[in-house]
PDB file of C-alpha atoms in Angstrom:
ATOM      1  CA  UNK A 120     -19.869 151.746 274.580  1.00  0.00           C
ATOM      2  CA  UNK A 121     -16.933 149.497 273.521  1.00  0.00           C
ATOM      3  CA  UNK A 122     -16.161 146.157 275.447  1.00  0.00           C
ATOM      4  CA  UNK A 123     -13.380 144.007 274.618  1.00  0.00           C
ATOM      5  CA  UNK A 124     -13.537 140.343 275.404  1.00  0.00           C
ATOM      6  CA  UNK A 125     -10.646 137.516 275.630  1.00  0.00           C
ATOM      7  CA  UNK A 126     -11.194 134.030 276.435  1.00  0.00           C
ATOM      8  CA  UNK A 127      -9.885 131.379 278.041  1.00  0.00           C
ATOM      9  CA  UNK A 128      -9.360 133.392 281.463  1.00  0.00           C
ATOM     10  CA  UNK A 129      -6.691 130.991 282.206  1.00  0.00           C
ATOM     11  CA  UNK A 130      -5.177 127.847 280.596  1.00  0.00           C
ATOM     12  CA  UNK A 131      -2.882 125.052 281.324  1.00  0.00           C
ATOM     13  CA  UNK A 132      -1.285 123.375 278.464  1.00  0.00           C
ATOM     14  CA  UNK A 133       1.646 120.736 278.109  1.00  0.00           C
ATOM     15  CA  UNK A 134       4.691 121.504 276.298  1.00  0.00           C
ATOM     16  CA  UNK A 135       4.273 120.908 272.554  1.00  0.00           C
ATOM     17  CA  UNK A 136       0.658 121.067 273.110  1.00  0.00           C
ATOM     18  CA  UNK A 137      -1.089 124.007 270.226  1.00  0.00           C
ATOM     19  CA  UNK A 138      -2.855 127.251 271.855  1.00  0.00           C
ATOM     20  CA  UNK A 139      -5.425 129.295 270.420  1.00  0.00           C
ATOM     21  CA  UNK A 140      -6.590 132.659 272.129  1.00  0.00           C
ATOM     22  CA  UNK A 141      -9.199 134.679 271.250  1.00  0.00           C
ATOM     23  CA  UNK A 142     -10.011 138.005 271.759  1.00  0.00           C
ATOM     24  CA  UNK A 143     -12.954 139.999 270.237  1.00  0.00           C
ATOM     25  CA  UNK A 144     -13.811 143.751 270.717  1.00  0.00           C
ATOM     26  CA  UNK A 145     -17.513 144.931 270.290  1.00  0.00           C
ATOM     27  CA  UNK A 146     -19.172 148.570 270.013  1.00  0.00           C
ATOM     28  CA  UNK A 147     -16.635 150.268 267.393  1.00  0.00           C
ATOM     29  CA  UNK A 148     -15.682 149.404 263.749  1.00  0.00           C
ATOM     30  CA  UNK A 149     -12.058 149.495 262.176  1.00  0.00           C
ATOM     31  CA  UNK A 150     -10.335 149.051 265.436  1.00  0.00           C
ATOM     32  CA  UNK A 151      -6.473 148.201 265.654  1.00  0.00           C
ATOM     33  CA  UNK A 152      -5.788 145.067 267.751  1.00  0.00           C
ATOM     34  CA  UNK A 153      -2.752 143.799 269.686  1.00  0.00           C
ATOM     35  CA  UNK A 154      -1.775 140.850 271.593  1.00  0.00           C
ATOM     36  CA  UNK A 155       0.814 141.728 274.300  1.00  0.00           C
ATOM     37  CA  UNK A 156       2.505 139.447 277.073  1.00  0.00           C
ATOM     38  CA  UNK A 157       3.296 140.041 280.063  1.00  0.00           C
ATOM     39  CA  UNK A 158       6.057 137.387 281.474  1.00  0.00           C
ATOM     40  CA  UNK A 159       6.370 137.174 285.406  1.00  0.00           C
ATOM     41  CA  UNK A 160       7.408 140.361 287.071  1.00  0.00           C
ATOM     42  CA  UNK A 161       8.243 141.926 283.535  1.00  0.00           C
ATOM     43  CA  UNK A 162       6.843 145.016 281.457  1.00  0.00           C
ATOM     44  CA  UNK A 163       3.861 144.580 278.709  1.00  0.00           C
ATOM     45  CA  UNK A 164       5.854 143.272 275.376  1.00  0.00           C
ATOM     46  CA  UNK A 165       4.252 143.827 272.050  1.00  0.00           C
ATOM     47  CA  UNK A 166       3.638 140.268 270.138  1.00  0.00           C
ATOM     48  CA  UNK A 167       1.418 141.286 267.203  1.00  0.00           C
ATOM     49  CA  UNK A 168      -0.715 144.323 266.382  1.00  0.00           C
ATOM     50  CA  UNK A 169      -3.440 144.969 263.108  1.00  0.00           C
ATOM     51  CA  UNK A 170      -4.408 147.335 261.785  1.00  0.00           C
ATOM     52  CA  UNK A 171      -6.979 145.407 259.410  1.00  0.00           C
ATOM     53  CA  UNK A 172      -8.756 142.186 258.056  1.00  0.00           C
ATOM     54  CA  UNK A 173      -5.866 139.557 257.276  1.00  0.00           C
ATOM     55  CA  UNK A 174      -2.784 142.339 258.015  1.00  0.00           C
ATOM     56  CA  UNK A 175      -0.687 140.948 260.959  1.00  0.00           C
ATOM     57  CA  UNK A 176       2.710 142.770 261.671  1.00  0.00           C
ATOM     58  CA  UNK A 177       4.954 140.583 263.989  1.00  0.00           C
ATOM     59  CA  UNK A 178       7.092 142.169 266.746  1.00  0.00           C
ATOM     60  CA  UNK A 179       8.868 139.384 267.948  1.00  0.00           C
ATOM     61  CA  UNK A 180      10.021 136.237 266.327  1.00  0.00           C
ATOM     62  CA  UNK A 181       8.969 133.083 268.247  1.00  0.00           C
ATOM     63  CA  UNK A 182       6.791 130.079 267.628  1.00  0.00           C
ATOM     64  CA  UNK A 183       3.353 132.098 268.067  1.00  0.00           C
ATOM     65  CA  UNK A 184       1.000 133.501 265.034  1.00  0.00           C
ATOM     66  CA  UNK A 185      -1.468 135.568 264.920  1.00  0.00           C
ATOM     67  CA  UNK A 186      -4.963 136.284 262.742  1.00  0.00           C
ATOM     68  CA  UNK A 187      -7.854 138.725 262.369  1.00  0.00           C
ATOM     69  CA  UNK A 188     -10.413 136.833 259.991  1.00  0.00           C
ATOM     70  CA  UNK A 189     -12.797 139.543 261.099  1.00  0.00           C
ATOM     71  CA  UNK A 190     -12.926 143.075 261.606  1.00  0.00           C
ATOM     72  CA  UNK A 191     -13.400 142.366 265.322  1.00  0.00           C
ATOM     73  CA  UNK A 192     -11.883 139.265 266.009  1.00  0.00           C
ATOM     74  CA  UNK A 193      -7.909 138.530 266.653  1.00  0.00           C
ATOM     75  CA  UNK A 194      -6.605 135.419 267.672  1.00  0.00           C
ATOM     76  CA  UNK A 195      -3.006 134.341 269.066  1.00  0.00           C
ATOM     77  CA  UNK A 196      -2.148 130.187 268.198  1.00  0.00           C
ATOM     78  CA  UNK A 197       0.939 128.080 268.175  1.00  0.00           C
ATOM     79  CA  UNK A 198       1.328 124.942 267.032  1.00  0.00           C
ATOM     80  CA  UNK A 199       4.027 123.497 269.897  1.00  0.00           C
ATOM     81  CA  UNK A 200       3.710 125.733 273.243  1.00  0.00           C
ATOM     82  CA  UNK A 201       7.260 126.037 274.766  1.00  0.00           C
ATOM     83  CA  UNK A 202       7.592 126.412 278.920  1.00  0.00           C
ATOM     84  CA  UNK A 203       8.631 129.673 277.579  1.00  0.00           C
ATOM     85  CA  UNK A 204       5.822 130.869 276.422  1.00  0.00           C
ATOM     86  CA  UNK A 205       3.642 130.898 279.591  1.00  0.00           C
ATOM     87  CA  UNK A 206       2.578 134.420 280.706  1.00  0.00           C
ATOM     88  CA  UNK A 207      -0.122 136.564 280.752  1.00  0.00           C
ATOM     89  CA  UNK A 208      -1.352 137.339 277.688  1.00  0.00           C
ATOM     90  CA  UNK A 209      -3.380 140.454 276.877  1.00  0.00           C
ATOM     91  CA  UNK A 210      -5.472 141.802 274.113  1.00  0.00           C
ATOM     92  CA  UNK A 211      -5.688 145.362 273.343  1.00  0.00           C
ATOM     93  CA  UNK A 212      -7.558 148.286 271.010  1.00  0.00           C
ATOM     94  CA  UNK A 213      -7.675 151.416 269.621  1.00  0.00           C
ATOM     95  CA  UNK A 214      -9.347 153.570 267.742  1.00  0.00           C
ATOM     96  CA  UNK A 215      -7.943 154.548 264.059  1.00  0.00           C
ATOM     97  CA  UNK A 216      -6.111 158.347 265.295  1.00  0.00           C
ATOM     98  CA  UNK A 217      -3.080 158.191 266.396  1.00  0.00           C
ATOM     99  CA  UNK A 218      -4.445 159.994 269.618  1.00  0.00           C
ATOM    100  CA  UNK A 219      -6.727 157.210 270.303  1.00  0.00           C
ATOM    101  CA  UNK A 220      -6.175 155.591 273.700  1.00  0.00           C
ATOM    102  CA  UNK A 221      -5.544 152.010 273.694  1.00  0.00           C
ATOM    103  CA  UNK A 222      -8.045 149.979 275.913  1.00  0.00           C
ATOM    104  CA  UNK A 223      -6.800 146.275 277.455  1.00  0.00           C
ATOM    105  CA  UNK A 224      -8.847 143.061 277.752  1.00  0.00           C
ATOM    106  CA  UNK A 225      -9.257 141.175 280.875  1.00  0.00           C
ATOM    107  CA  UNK A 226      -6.097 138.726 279.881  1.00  0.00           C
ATOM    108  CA  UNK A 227      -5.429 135.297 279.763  1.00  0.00           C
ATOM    109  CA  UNK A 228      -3.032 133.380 282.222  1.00  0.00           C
ATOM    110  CA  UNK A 229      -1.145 130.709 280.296  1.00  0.00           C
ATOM    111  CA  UNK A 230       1.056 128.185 282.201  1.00  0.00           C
ATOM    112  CA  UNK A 231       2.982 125.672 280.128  1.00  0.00           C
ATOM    113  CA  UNK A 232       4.138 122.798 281.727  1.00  0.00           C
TER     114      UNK A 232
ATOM    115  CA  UNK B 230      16.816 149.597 273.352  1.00  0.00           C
ATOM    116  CA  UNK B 231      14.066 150.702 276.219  1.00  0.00           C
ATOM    117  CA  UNK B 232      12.808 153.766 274.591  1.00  0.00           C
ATOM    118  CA  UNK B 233      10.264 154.434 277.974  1.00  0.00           C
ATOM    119  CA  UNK B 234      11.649 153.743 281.410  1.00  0.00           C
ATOM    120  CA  UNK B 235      10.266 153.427 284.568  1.00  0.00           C
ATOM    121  CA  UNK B 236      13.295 153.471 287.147  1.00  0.00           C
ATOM    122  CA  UNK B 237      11.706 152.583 290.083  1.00  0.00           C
ATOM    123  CA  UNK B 238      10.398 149.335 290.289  1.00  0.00           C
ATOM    124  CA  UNK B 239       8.246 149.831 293.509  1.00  0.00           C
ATOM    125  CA  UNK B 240       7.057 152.417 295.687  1.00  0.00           C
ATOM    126  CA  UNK B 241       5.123 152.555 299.232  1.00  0.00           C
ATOM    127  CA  UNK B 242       3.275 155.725 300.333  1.00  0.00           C
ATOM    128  CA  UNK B 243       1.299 156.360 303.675  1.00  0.00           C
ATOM    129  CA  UNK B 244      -2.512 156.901 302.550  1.00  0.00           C
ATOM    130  CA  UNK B 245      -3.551 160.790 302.482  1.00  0.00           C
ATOM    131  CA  UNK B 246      -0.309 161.269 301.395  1.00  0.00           C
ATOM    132  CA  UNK B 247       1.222 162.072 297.476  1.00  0.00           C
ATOM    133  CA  UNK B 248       1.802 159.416 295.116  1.00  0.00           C
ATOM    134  CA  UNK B 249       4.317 160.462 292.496  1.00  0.00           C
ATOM    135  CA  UNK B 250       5.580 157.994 289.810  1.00  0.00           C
ATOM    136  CA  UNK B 251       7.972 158.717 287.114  1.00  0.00           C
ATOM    137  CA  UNK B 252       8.671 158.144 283.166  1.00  0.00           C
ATOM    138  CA  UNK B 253      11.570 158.462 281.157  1.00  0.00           C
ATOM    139  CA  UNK B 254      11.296 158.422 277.498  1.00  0.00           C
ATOM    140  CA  UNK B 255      14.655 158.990 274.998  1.00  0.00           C
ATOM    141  CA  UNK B 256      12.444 159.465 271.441  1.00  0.00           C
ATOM    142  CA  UNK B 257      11.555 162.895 270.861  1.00  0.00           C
ATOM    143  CA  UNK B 258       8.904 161.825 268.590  1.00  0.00           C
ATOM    144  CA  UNK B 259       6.736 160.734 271.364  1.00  0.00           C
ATOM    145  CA  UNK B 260       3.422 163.046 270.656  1.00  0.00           C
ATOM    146  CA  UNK B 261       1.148 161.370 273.364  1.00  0.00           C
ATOM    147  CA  UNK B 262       0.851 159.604 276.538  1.00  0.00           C
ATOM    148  CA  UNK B 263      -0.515 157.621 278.858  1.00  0.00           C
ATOM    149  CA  UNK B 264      -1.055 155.677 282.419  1.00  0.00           C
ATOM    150  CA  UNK B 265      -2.551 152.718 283.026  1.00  0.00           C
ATOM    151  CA  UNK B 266      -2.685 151.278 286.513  1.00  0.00           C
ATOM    152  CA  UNK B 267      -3.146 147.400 286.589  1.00  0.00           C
ATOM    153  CA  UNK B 268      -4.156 144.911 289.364  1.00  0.00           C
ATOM    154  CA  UNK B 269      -2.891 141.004 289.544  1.00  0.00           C
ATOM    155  CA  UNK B 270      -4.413 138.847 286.872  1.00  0.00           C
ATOM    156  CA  UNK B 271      -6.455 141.816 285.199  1.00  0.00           C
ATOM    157  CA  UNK B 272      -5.661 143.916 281.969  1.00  0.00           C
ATOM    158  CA  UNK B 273      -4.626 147.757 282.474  1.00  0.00           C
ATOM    159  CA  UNK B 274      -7.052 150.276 283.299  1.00  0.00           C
ATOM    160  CA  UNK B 275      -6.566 153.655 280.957  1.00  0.00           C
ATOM    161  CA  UNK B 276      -6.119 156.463 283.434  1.00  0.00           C
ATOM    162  CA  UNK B 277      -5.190 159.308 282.357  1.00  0.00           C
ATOM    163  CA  UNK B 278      -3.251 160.668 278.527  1.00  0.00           C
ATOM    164  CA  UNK B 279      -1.531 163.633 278.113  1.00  0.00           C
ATOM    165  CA  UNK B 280      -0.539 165.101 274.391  1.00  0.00           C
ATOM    166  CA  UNK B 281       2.610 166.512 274.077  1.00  0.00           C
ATOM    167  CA  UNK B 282       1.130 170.028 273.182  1.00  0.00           C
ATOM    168  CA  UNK B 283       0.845 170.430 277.159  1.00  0.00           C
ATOM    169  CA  UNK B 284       2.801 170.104 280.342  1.00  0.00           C
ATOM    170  CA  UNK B 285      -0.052 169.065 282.690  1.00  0.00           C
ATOM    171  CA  UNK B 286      -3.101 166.837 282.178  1.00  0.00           C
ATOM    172  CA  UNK B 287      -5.745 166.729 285.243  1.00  0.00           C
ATOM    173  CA  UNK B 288      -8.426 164.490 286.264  1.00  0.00           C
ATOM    174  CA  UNK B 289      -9.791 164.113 289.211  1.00  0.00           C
ATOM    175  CA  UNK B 290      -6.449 162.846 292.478  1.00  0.00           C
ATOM    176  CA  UNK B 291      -4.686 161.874 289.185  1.00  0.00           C
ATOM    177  CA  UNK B 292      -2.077 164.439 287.365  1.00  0.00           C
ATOM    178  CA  UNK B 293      -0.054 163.788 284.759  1.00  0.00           C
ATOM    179  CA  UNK B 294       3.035 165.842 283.949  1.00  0.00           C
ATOM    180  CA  UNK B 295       4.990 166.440 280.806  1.00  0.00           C
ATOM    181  CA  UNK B 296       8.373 168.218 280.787  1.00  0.00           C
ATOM    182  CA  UNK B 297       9.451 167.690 276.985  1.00  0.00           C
ATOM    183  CA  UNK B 298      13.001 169.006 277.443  1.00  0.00           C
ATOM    184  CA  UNK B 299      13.682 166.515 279.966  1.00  0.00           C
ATOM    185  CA  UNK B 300      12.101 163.577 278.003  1.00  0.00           C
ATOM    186  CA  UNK B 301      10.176 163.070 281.479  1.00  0.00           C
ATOM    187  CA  UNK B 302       6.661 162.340 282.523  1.00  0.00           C
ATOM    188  CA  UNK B 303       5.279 161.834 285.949  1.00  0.00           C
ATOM    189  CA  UNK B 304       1.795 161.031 287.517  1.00  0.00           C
ATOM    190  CA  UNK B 305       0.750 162.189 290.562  1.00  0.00           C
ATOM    191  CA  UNK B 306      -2.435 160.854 292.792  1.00  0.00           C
ATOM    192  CA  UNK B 307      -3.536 162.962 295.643  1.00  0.00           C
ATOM    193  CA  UNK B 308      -4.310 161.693 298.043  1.00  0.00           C
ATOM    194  CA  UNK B 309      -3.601 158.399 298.030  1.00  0.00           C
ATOM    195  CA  UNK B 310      -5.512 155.397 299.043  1.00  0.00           C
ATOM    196  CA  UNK B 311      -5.335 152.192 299.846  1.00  0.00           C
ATOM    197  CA  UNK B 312      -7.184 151.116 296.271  1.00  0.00           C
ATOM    198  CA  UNK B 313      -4.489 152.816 294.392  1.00  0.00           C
ATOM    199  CA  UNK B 314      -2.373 150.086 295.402  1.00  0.00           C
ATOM    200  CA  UNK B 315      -1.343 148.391 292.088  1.00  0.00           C
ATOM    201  CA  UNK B 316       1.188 148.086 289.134  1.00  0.00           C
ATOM    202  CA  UNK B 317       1.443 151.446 286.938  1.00  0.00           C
ATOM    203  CA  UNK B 318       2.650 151.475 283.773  1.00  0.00           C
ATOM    204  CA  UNK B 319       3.641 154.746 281.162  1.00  0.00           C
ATOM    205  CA  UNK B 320       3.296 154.371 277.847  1.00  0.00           C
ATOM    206  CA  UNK B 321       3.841 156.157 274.850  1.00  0.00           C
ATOM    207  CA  UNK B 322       2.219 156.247 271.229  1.00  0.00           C
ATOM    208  CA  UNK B 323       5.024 155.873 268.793  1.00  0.00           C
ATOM    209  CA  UNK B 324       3.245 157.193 265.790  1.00  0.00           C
ATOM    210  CA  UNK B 325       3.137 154.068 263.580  1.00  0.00           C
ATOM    211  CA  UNK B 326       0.154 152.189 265.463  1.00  0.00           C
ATOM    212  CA  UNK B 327       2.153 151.017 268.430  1.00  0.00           C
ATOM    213  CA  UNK B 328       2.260 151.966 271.809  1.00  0.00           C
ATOM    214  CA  UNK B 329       5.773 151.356 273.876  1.00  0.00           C
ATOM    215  CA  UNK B 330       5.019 150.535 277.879  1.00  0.00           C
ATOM    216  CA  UNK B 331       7.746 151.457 280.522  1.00  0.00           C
ATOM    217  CA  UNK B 332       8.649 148.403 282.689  1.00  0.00           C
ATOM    218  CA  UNK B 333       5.804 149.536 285.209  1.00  0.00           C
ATOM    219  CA  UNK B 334       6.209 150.588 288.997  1.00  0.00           C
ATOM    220  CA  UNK B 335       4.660 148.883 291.996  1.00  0.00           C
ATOM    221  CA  UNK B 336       2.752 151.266 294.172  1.00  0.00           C
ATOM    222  CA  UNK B 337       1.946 150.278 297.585  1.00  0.00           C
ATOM    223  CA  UNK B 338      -0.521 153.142 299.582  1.00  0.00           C
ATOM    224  CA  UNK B 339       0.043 151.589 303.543  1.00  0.00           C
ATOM    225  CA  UNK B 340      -3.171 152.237 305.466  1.00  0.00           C
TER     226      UNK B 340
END
């Protein structure tokens, strides 16, 4: 069976401080990934999905990146967190077919201070 | 642009009783959905999909309905419990990789 794992659970960082996420799915091959966020009391917003090795498409401008140096593996960084930026953040696959259900990781609670 | 709503942000419902939450979508595109139901500080739960080839999806106290012509979806749990208490969110596959979530609705089952 398929298990998807993100880590830190939560994280406090100062403002201007870098982040780096992680998020790693295990028990299927070829997945697509996405990082969403999820600010206070607000829907699930799409930051960055792939679809392979090295291909990143961006959904939102803002100071955070994302990278998938392995089939499995996605990661969300910045280089300067903003206050902005703290939320819950919340990695996500799916299979290949566009019928595929996507299936969420545990998330990450960031609060910038 | 919300292309899926949710229009009601909360909703409380005496246990036994039916849960029904609702989904508005504006692209006719959509070809698949889906419910997730998510609790504080943990990701979404998949609960139940529904393709757009139907009008009713059942598992279990969950239902999902699809009524195309009205761009609406719904979800229905019967009956209702106290652990159903949580955030639900609709979402829809928008055929180039990405999925578009509603807003989500609050769902409160009083004991």
């Amino acid at each position: 069976s398929q298990t998807i794992h993100q880590w830190p659970a939560t994280l406090v960082q100062p403002v201007g401080s870098p982040l780096s996420l992680e998020c790693t799915v295990e028990g299927t091959s070829n997945p697509n990934l996405y990082w969403y966020r999820q600010a206070a009391g607000r829907g699930l917003q799409l930051l960055f999905y792939s679809v392979g090795i090295g291909q990143i498409s961006s959904e939102v401008p803002q100071n955070l990146s994302a990278s998938r140096p392995q089939d499995r593996q996605f990661i969300l960084s910045s280089k300067k967190l903003l206050l902005s930026d703290s939320g819950f953040y919340l990695c996500a696959w799916s299979g290949w077919e566009k019928t595929d259900t996507q299936y969420f990781g545990p998330g990450t609670r960031l609060t910038v201070l | 642009d919300q292309q899926v709503k949710q229009n009601s942000p909360s909703l409380s419902v005496q246990e036994g009783r039916i849960s029904i939450l609702n989904c508005d979508y504006t692209n006719s595109m959509f070809d698949y959905f889906l419910w997730y139901k998510k609790y504080p500080a943990e990701g979404p739960t998949f609960l139940i999909s529904i393709s757009s080839i139907k009008d009713k999806n059942e598992d279990g106290r969950f239902t999902v309905f699809l009524n195309k012509s009205a761009k609406h979806l719904s979800l229905h749990i019967v009956p209702s419990q106290p652990g159903d208490s949580a955030v639900y969110f609709c979402a829809a596959y928008s055929g180039t990789y990405k999925y578009i979530f509603g807003t989500g609705t609050r769902l409160k089952v009083l004991a």
